Coordinates of C-alpha atoms in Angstrom, one line a residue:
Chain A
M1 CA 75.8 138.5 35.4
G2 CA 75.8 136.9 38.9
F3 CA 78.4 139.4 40.0
Y4 CA 76.2 142.4 39.2
L5 CA 73.2 140.8 41.0
L6 CA 75.4 140.3 44.1
T7 CA 76.6 143.9 44.2
Y8 CA 73.0 145.2 43.6
L9 CA 71.8 143.1 46.6
L10 CA 74.6 144.3 48.7
T11 CA 73.8 148.0 48.0
L12 CA 70.2 147.3 49.0
A13 CA 71.3 145.8 52.3
N14 CA 73.6 148.7 53.1
D15 CA 71.4 151.4 51.8
T16 CA 70.4 153.4 54.8
D17 CA 68.1 155.6 52.8
V18 CA 65.6 152.9 52.1
D19 CA 62.4 153.6 53.9
Y20 CA 61.2 150.5 55.6
G21 CA 57.9 152.1 56.5
R22 CA 56.1 152.0 59.8
G23 CA 54.2 149.3 61.7
P24 CA 55.5 145.7 61.8
W25 CA 58.6 146.9 59.9
I26 CA 59.6 149.0 62.9
R27 CA 61.5 146.0 64.2
K28 CA 63.5 145.9 61.0
L29 CA 64.9 149.3 61.7
R30 CA 68.5 149.5 60.8
M31 CA 69.5 149.1 64.4
D32 CA 67.6 145.9 65.2
L33 CA 66.1 147.2 68.5
S34 CA 63.8 144.9 70.3
E35 CA 60.1 145.6 70.9
D36 CA 60.6 146.4 74.5
V37 CA 63.2 149.0 73.6
I38 CA 61.0 150.6 71.0
E39 CA 58.1 150.7 73.5
G40 CA 60.4 152.3 76.0
L41 CA 61.5 154.9 73.4
H42 CA 57.9 155.7 72.7
L43 CA 57.5 156.4 76.4
A44 CA 60.7 158.4 76.6
G45 CA 59.5 160.7 73.9
D46 CA 56.2 161.2 75.4
S47 CA 56.1 164.3 77.6
V48 CA 53.1 163.0 79.5
H49 CA 55.1 160.1 80.9
I50 CA 58.5 161.8 81.1
P51 CA 58.4 165.6 81.7
D52 CA 61.1 167.7 80.0
Q53 CA 63.3 168.2 83.0
S54 CA 63.3 164.5 83.9
F55 CA 64.2 163.6 80.3
L56 CA 67.3 165.7 80.3
L57 CA 68.5 164.5 83.7
L58 CA 67.8 160.9 82.7
L59 CA 69.8 161.2 79.5
R60 CA 72.7 162.5 81.4
I61 CA 72.5 159.8 84.1
V62 CA 72.2 157.0 81.5
S63 CA 75.1 158.1 79.4
E64 CA 77.4 158.8 82.3
S65 CA 76.8 155.6 84.1
I66 CA 77.6 153.5 81.0
V67 CA 80.7 155.5 80.2
D68 CA 82.0 155.6 83.8
R69 CA 81.0 151.9 84.2
R70 CA 79.1 152.7 87.4
P71 CA 76.2 150.6 88.5
A72 CA 72.8 152.2 88.3
D73 CA 71.7 154.2 91.3
P74 CA 68.9 152.0 93.0
H75 CA 67.4 155.1 94.5
L76 CA 67.0 156.9 91.2
S77 CA 63.2 157.1 91.4
A78 CA 63.5 158.8 94.8
K79 CA 65.0 161.9 93.2
K80 CA 62.7 164.9 93.2
E81 CA 63.0 165.3 89.4
F82 CA 61.4 161.9 88.9
G83 CA 58.7 162.4 91.5
S84 CA 55.9 162.3 88.9
V85 CA 57.2 159.4 87.0
D86 CA 55.8 155.9 87.5
R87 CA 58.7 153.6 88.7
G88 CA 58.0 150.9 86.1
T89 CA 58.0 153.5 83.3
L90 CA 61.2 155.0 84.6
K91 CA 62.9 151.5 84.5
Q92 CA 61.8 150.8 81.0
V93 CA 62.8 154.3 79.7
Y94 CA 66.2 154.0 81.4
A95 CA 66.8 150.7 79.7
A96 CA 65.5 151.9 76.3
L97 CA 67.7 155.0 76.3
G98 CA 70.8 152.9 77.3
A99 CA 70.0 150.3 74.6
L100 CA 69.6 152.9 71.9
L101 CA 72.8 154.7 72.7
L102 CA 74.9 151.5 72.9
E103 CA 73.4 150.0 69.7
A104 CA 74.0 153.2 67.8
A105 CA 77.6 153.5 69.0
K106 CA 78.2 149.8 68.3
L107 CA 77.1 150.1 64.7
D108 CA 78.8 153.4 64.2
K109 CA 75.5 155.0 63.2
D110 CA 75.5 158.7 62.1
V111 CA 73.2 161.4 63.4
A112 CA 70.7 160.9 60.6
A113 CA 70.1 157.3 61.4
V114 CA 69.6 157.9 65.1
S115 CA 67.2 160.9 64.3
Q116 CA 65.2 158.6 62.0
V117 CA 64.7 156.1 64.8
L118 CA 63.6 158.9 67.2
E119 CA 61.2 160.4 64.7
D120 CA 59.7 157.0 64.2
C121 CA 59.2 156.8 68.0
K122 CA 57.4 160.1 68.0
F123 CA 60.0 162.2 69.7
S124 CA 59.6 166.0 69.5
Q125 CA 62.3 167.9 67.6
E126 CA 63.6 169.4 70.9
R127 CA 64.1 166.0 72.4
I128 CA 65.7 164.7 69.3
K129 CA 68.2 167.5 69.4
Q130 CA 68.9 166.8 73.1
L131 CA 69.5 163.1 72.6
I132 CA 71.6 163.6 69.5
A133 CA 73.8 166.1 71.5
V134 CA 74.3 163.5 74.2
Y135 CA 75.0 160.8 71.6
Q136 CA 77.6 162.8 69.8
Q137 CA 79.3 163.8 73.1
H138 CA 79.5 160.3 74.3
K139 CA 79.9 158.3 71.1
Q140 CA 83.6 157.8 71.3
P141 CA 83.6 156.9 75.0
L142 CA 80.8 154.4 74.4
R143 CA 82.7 152.8 71.6
S144 CA 85.8 152.6 73.8
V145 CA 83.8 150.8 76.5
L146 CA 82.4 148.4 73.9
S147 CA 85.8 147.7 72.4
K148 CA 86.9 146.3 75.7
I149 CA 84.2 143.6 75.8
G150 CA 85.2 140.3 74.2
S151 CA 87.8 137.7 74.7
N152 CA 91.4 138.4 74.1
L153 CA 94.7 136.6 74.5
P154 CA 96.7 137.8 77.5
H155 CA 97.8 141.3 76.5
V156 CA 101.3 142.4 77.4
V157 CA 101.4 145.7 79.1
D158 CA 104.8 145.9 80.7
V159 CA 108.2 144.2 80.9
D160 CA 110.5 143.9 83.9
W161 CA 113.9 142.5 83.7
R162 CA 116.7 141.4 86.0
L163 CA 120.3 140.5 85.3
D164 CA 121.8 137.7 87.5
Y165 CA 125.2 136.1 87.4
Y166 CA 124.8 132.3 87.6
I167 CA 127.8 131.1 89.7
K168 CA 127.1 127.5 90.6
N169 CA 124.4 124.9 91.5
N170 CA 124.3 121.7 93.5
N171 CA 125.2 119.6 90.5
L172 CA 127.8 121.8 88.9
E173 CA 130.5 124.1 90.0
K174 CA 131.7 127.0 87.9
V175 CA 128.7 127.7 85.8
S176 CA 129.7 131.3 85.6
R177 CA 127.5 133.0 83.2
P178 CA 125.0 135.9 83.1
V179 CA 121.3 135.1 83.1
F180 CA 118.4 137.5 82.4
L181 CA 115.1 137.0 84.1
I182 CA 112.3 138.7 82.0
D183 CA 108.9 139.3 83.5
L184 CA 106.1 140.0 81.0
K185 CA 103.1 141.5 82.7
T186 CA 99.9 140.6 80.9
R187 CA 96.3 141.7 81.4
V188 CA 93.5 139.4 80.5
N189 CA 90.2 140.7 79.1
A190 CA 90.3 144.3 80.4
S191 CA 90.3 143.3 84.0
E192 CA 92.6 145.3 86.3
E193 CA 94.7 142.3 87.4
T194 CA 97.9 141.4 85.7
E195 CA 99.5 138.0 85.4
T196 CA 103.1 137.5 84.9
V197 CA 104.9 135.3 82.4
Q198 CA 108.5 134.7 83.5
I199 CA 111.2 133.5 81.2
A200 CA 115.0 133.2 81.6
C201 CA 117.5 134.0 78.8
T202 CA 121.1 133.8 78.3
Q203 CA 122.8 136.6 76.5
D204 CA 122.5 134.9 73.1
Q205 CA 118.8 134.1 73.6
L206 CA 118.0 137.6 74.7
Q207 CA 119.8 138.9 71.6
D208 CA 117.7 136.6 69.5
L209 CA 114.5 137.8 71.2
V210 CA 115.4 141.4 70.8
G211 CA 116.2 140.9 67.2
K212 CA 112.8 139.3 66.5
L213 CA 111.1 142.2 68.4
R214 CA 113.0 144.7 66.3
D215 CA 111.8 142.9 63.1
A216 CA 108.2 143.1 64.4
C217 CA 108.6 146.9 65.0
K218 CA 110.1 147.4 61.5
G219 CA 107.2 145.4 60.0
L220 CA 104.8 147.7 61.8
E221 CA 106.5 150.8 60.6
R222 CA 106.4 149.6 57.0
V223 CA 102.7 148.9 57.3
A224 CA 102.1 152.3 58.9
Q225 CA 103.7 154.0 56.0
L226 CA 101.4 152.4 53.4
Chain B
M1 CA 142.1 120.8 93.6
L2 CA 142.0 117.1 94.3
L3 CA 139.0 114.8 94.2
I4 CA 139.2 112.6 97.2
L5 CA 137.7 109.2 96.5
G6 CA 135.9 107.5 99.4
D7 CA 136.9 104.1 100.5
E8 CA 133.9 102.4 99.2
H9 CA 134.3 104.1 95.9
K10 CA 137.9 102.9 95.7
Q11 CA 136.8 99.4 96.5
H12 CA 134.3 99.4 93.7
L13 CA 136.9 100.7 91.2
E14 CA 139.5 98.1 92.4
Y15 CA 138.0 95.6 90.0
L16 CA 139.3 97.6 87.1
C17 CA 142.9 97.0 88.2
S18 CA 142.4 93.3 87.7
V19 CA 141.2 93.4 84.0
S20 CA 142.9 94.1 80.7
L21 CA 143.0 97.5 79.2
D22 CA 140.4 96.9 76.5
V23 CA 137.9 95.8 79.2
V24 CA 138.6 99.1 81.0
Q25 CA 138.1 100.9 77.7
E26 CA 134.8 99.1 77.3
F27 CA 133.7 100.0 80.8
C28 CA 134.6 103.6 80.3
R29 CA 132.5 103.7 77.1
L30 CA 129.6 102.0 78.9
S31 CA 129.7 104.4 81.8
V32 CA 129.6 107.4 79.5
E33 CA 126.8 105.9 77.6
F34 CA 124.8 105.2 80.7
L35 CA 125.4 108.8 81.8
M36 CA 123.9 110.0 78.6
K37 CA 121.1 107.6 78.1
G38 CA 120.4 105.8 81.4
T39 CA 121.5 102.4 82.7
N40 CA 120.8 99.0 81.2
A41 CA 120.9 96.1 83.6
K42 CA 121.1 93.5 80.8
I43 CA 124.6 94.7 79.9
Y44 CA 125.8 94.0 83.5
N45 CA 124.6 90.4 83.2
S46 CA 126.1 89.7 79.8
A47 CA 129.4 91.3 80.8
A48 CA 129.4 89.2 84.1
Q49 CA 128.9 86.1 82.1
K50 CA 131.7 86.9 79.7
L51 CA 134.2 87.8 82.4
G52 CA 133.2 85.2 84.8
V53 CA 132.4 87.4 87.8
E54 CA 129.2 88.4 89.6
A55 CA 127.0 91.0 87.9
I56 CA 127.0 93.1 91.0
I57 CA 130.8 93.6 90.8
I58 CA 130.5 94.8 87.2
Q59 CA 127.7 97.1 88.2
K60 CA 129.6 98.7 91.1
A61 CA 132.7 99.2 88.8
I62 CA 130.7 100.9 86.1
E63 CA 128.7 103.0 88.6
G64 CA 132.0 103.9 90.3
L65 CA 133.3 105.2 87.0
M66 CA 130.2 107.2 86.4
H67 CA 130.5 108.8 89.8
L68 CA 134.2 109.6 89.1
F69 CA 133.4 111.3 85.8
L70 CA 130.4 113.2 87.3
E71 CA 132.4 114.6 90.2
S72 CA 135.4 115.5 88.1
S73 CA 133.2 117.4 85.5
K74 CA 131.3 119.1 88.4
L75 CA 134.6 120.5 89.7
L76 CA 136.0 121.1 86.2
L77 CA 139.2 119.2 87.1
N78 CA 142.0 119.8 84.7
E79 CA 144.4 117.1 83.5
I80 CA 146.9 117.3 86.3
D81 CA 144.3 117.4 89.1
F82 CA 142.4 114.4 87.5
R83 CA 145.6 112.4 87.2
D84 CA 146.6 113.1 90.8
S85 CA 143.2 112.2 92.1
V86 CA 143.2 108.9 90.3
K87 CA 146.8 108.2 91.2
A88 CA 145.8 108.6 94.9
A89 CA 143.3 105.8 94.4
G90 CA 146.1 103.5 93.4
F91 CA 145.6 103.0 89.7
S92 CA 148.5 102.1 87.4
D93 CA 149.8 104.7 84.9
E94 CA 148.2 103.0 82.0
L95 CA 144.8 103.0 83.7
Q96 CA 145.2 106.6 84.6
S97 CA 145.8 107.6 81.0
E98 CA 142.9 105.7 79.8
L99 CA 140.6 107.2 82.4
L100 CA 142.0 110.7 81.6
R101 CA 141.4 110.2 77.9
C102 CA 137.8 109.2 78.5
Y103 CA 137.2 112.1 80.9
L104 CA 138.6 114.8 78.6
E105 CA 136.7 113.5 75.6
N106 CA 133.4 113.5 77.3
Q107 CA 133.7 116.4 79.7
A108 CA 131.7 118.9 77.7
D109 CA 128.8 116.4 77.2
I110 CA 128.7 115.4 80.8
R111 CA 128.6 119.1 81.9
R112 CA 125.8 119.7 79.4
I113 CA 123.7 117.0 81.0
Q114 CA 124.5 118.2 84.5
L115 CA 123.3 121.6 83.5
D116 CA 120.1 120.1 81.9
I117 CA 119.2 118.3 85.1
S118 CA 119.9 121.3 87.3
M119 CA 117.1 123.4 88.6
G120 CA 116.3 125.8 85.7
L121 CA 113.8 128.4 84.9
S122 CA 111.7 128.3 81.7
H123 CA 114.2 129.3 79.1
Y124 CA 113.3 131.2 76.0
R125 CA 113.6 129.3 72.8
D126 CA 111.8 131.2 70.1
L127 CA 109.3 133.9 69.3
E128 CA 106.9 134.0 66.4
W129 CA 105.0 137.1 65.8
R130 CA 102.3 138.4 63.4
L131 CA 100.4 141.6 62.9
D132 CA 96.6 141.6 62.7
V133 CA 94.1 144.3 62.5
K134 CA 90.9 143.9 64.5
L135 CA 88.0 145.0 62.3
A136 CA 84.9 144.1 64.3
S137 CA 83.7 142.1 67.2
R138 CA 80.2 141.1 68.4
S139 CA 80.1 144.2 70.6
L140 CA 81.6 146.8 68.3
R141 CA 81.6 147.2 64.5
H142 CA 83.8 149.4 62.3
Q143 CA 87.0 149.1 64.3
V144 CA 90.5 149.5 63.2
E145 CA 92.7 148.2 66.0
P146 CA 96.2 146.8 65.2
V147 CA 97.2 143.8 67.3
V148 CA 100.5 142.0 67.4
T149 CA 100.0 138.3 68.2
M150 CA 103.1 136.4 69.6
K151 CA 103.8 132.8 70.1
L152 CA 106.5 132.4 72.8
H153 CA 108.3 129.0 72.8
V154 CA 109.9 128.1 76.2
K155 CA 111.7 125.1 77.4
D156 CA 111.5 124.0 81.1
S157 CA 113.8 121.1 82.0
G158 CA 113.1 119.2 78.9
K159 CA 109.5 120.1 78.5
E160 CA 108.6 122.5 75.7
E161 CA 105.7 124.9 76.0
T162 CA 104.2 127.6 73.9
R163 CA 102.4 130.6 75.2
L164 CA 100.2 132.8 73.1
L165 CA 100.3 136.5 73.9
Q166 CA 99.2 139.7 72.2
T167 CA 100.2 143.3 72.5
D168 CA 99.6 146.6 70.7
P169 CA 102.1 148.6 68.7
V170 CA 102.9 151.0 71.6
N171 CA 103.6 148.2 74.0
L172 CA 105.6 146.4 71.4
V173 CA 107.9 149.3 71.0
H174 CA 108.1 149.7 74.8
M175 CA 109.1 146.0 75.2
T176 CA 111.7 146.3 72.5
R177 CA 113.3 149.4 74.0
T178 CA 113.3 148.0 77.5
L179 CA 114.9 144.7 76.5
E180 CA 117.5 146.5 74.4
E181 CA 118.4 148.4 77.6
A182 CA 118.8 145.1 79.4
L183 CA 121.2 143.9 76.8
Q184 CA 123.2 147.1 77.0
E185 CA 123.5 146.7 80.7
L186 CA 125.7 143.6 80.2
N187 CA 128.3 145.8 78.6
S188 CA 128.5 148.2 81.4
A189 CA 131.6 148.6 83.5
H190 CA 130.0 147.2 86.6
C191 CA 128.8 143.9 85.0
R192 CA 132.1 143.4 83.2
R193 CA 134.0 143.7 86.4
I194 CA 131.9 141.1 88.1
C195 CA 131.9 138.7 85.2
R196 CA 135.7 138.9 85.0
N197 CA 136.2 138.1 88.6
F198 CA 134.3 134.8 88.6

């Protein structure tokens, strides 16, 4: 009995067709957007505050600056398309549009869910279509940017190797054996810098290492075939 | 190749000529043990009491033996060269044979220790790996990203370390191929020629 109750509750939670109604429930929209963002969206949809031309341009600027990871242009309000827009409003609308696009991409929301939010914020059909078009165009790049945020172990991106012949040292003559120097280039947390992990191997050790790596590759292939 | 013993060194070893063979055997065993595990001053004192000489003489004799074995192992002296070097120091035949026996028995171990204390780079010991799939993070849901996590064990002059690394399937295959190439290189004509000549 408990099992059925649990599944029923889970379907309720995931059921995107449940209408949460208007008013105070607007905060409980499936995307968990804050009040400021909702307010900004209301302003964005309102053609009195943001004329049609400005809306299109703003959409494009917001999406491109997130995807290209460019900082916002501080002189945005000086552009002639935003001449009639109050600067405070422009800032809030910019932030709200950005938040909506990112939140929708993060939660992998489909067109219907995003349209629902926009309708609740009193967007015209025309503006809904424009925003959805931008969302669909940039959804994958947005998800790609989001996937790079977060902590990771050092990620190996390249391998360099060098083969030396170890002849002797100050304690020992006639060492006489080959030594491999392996450089593993790692990248930490999506930054551009790489750090290097250097290890030395004799022939046997390298054979052991390569054997283990081959096992890992075979394991991957088997999983990929499932 | 001969190992030339310095005068001071010969002086220290002279004491061995004046004691019986089993004492020499004991000294040889002690010197090898000290090479492996480090010296123990108490032994010098107890030996000095038993043999009726000053502890410092015992110490110099044993240290002289240690130095003799170290230098011989370093140069990889063979039987004949070792005997000749020791003969030049003025030891009797019996003594020479005893020293030679001890040297040959322990040569491999002594060389191993010498290699251990040599300047070394972090040497690979072991690699553990596992395959994970990243499903979601705080900033992105509904992901399917395969990640290979690796634990690399390295040893650097006695100290063991582990490093945690990760990679993706593409880089894993790239790593494997590149390192296989490196192994192949050892079998090339060029490398074989060099290795043969040393």
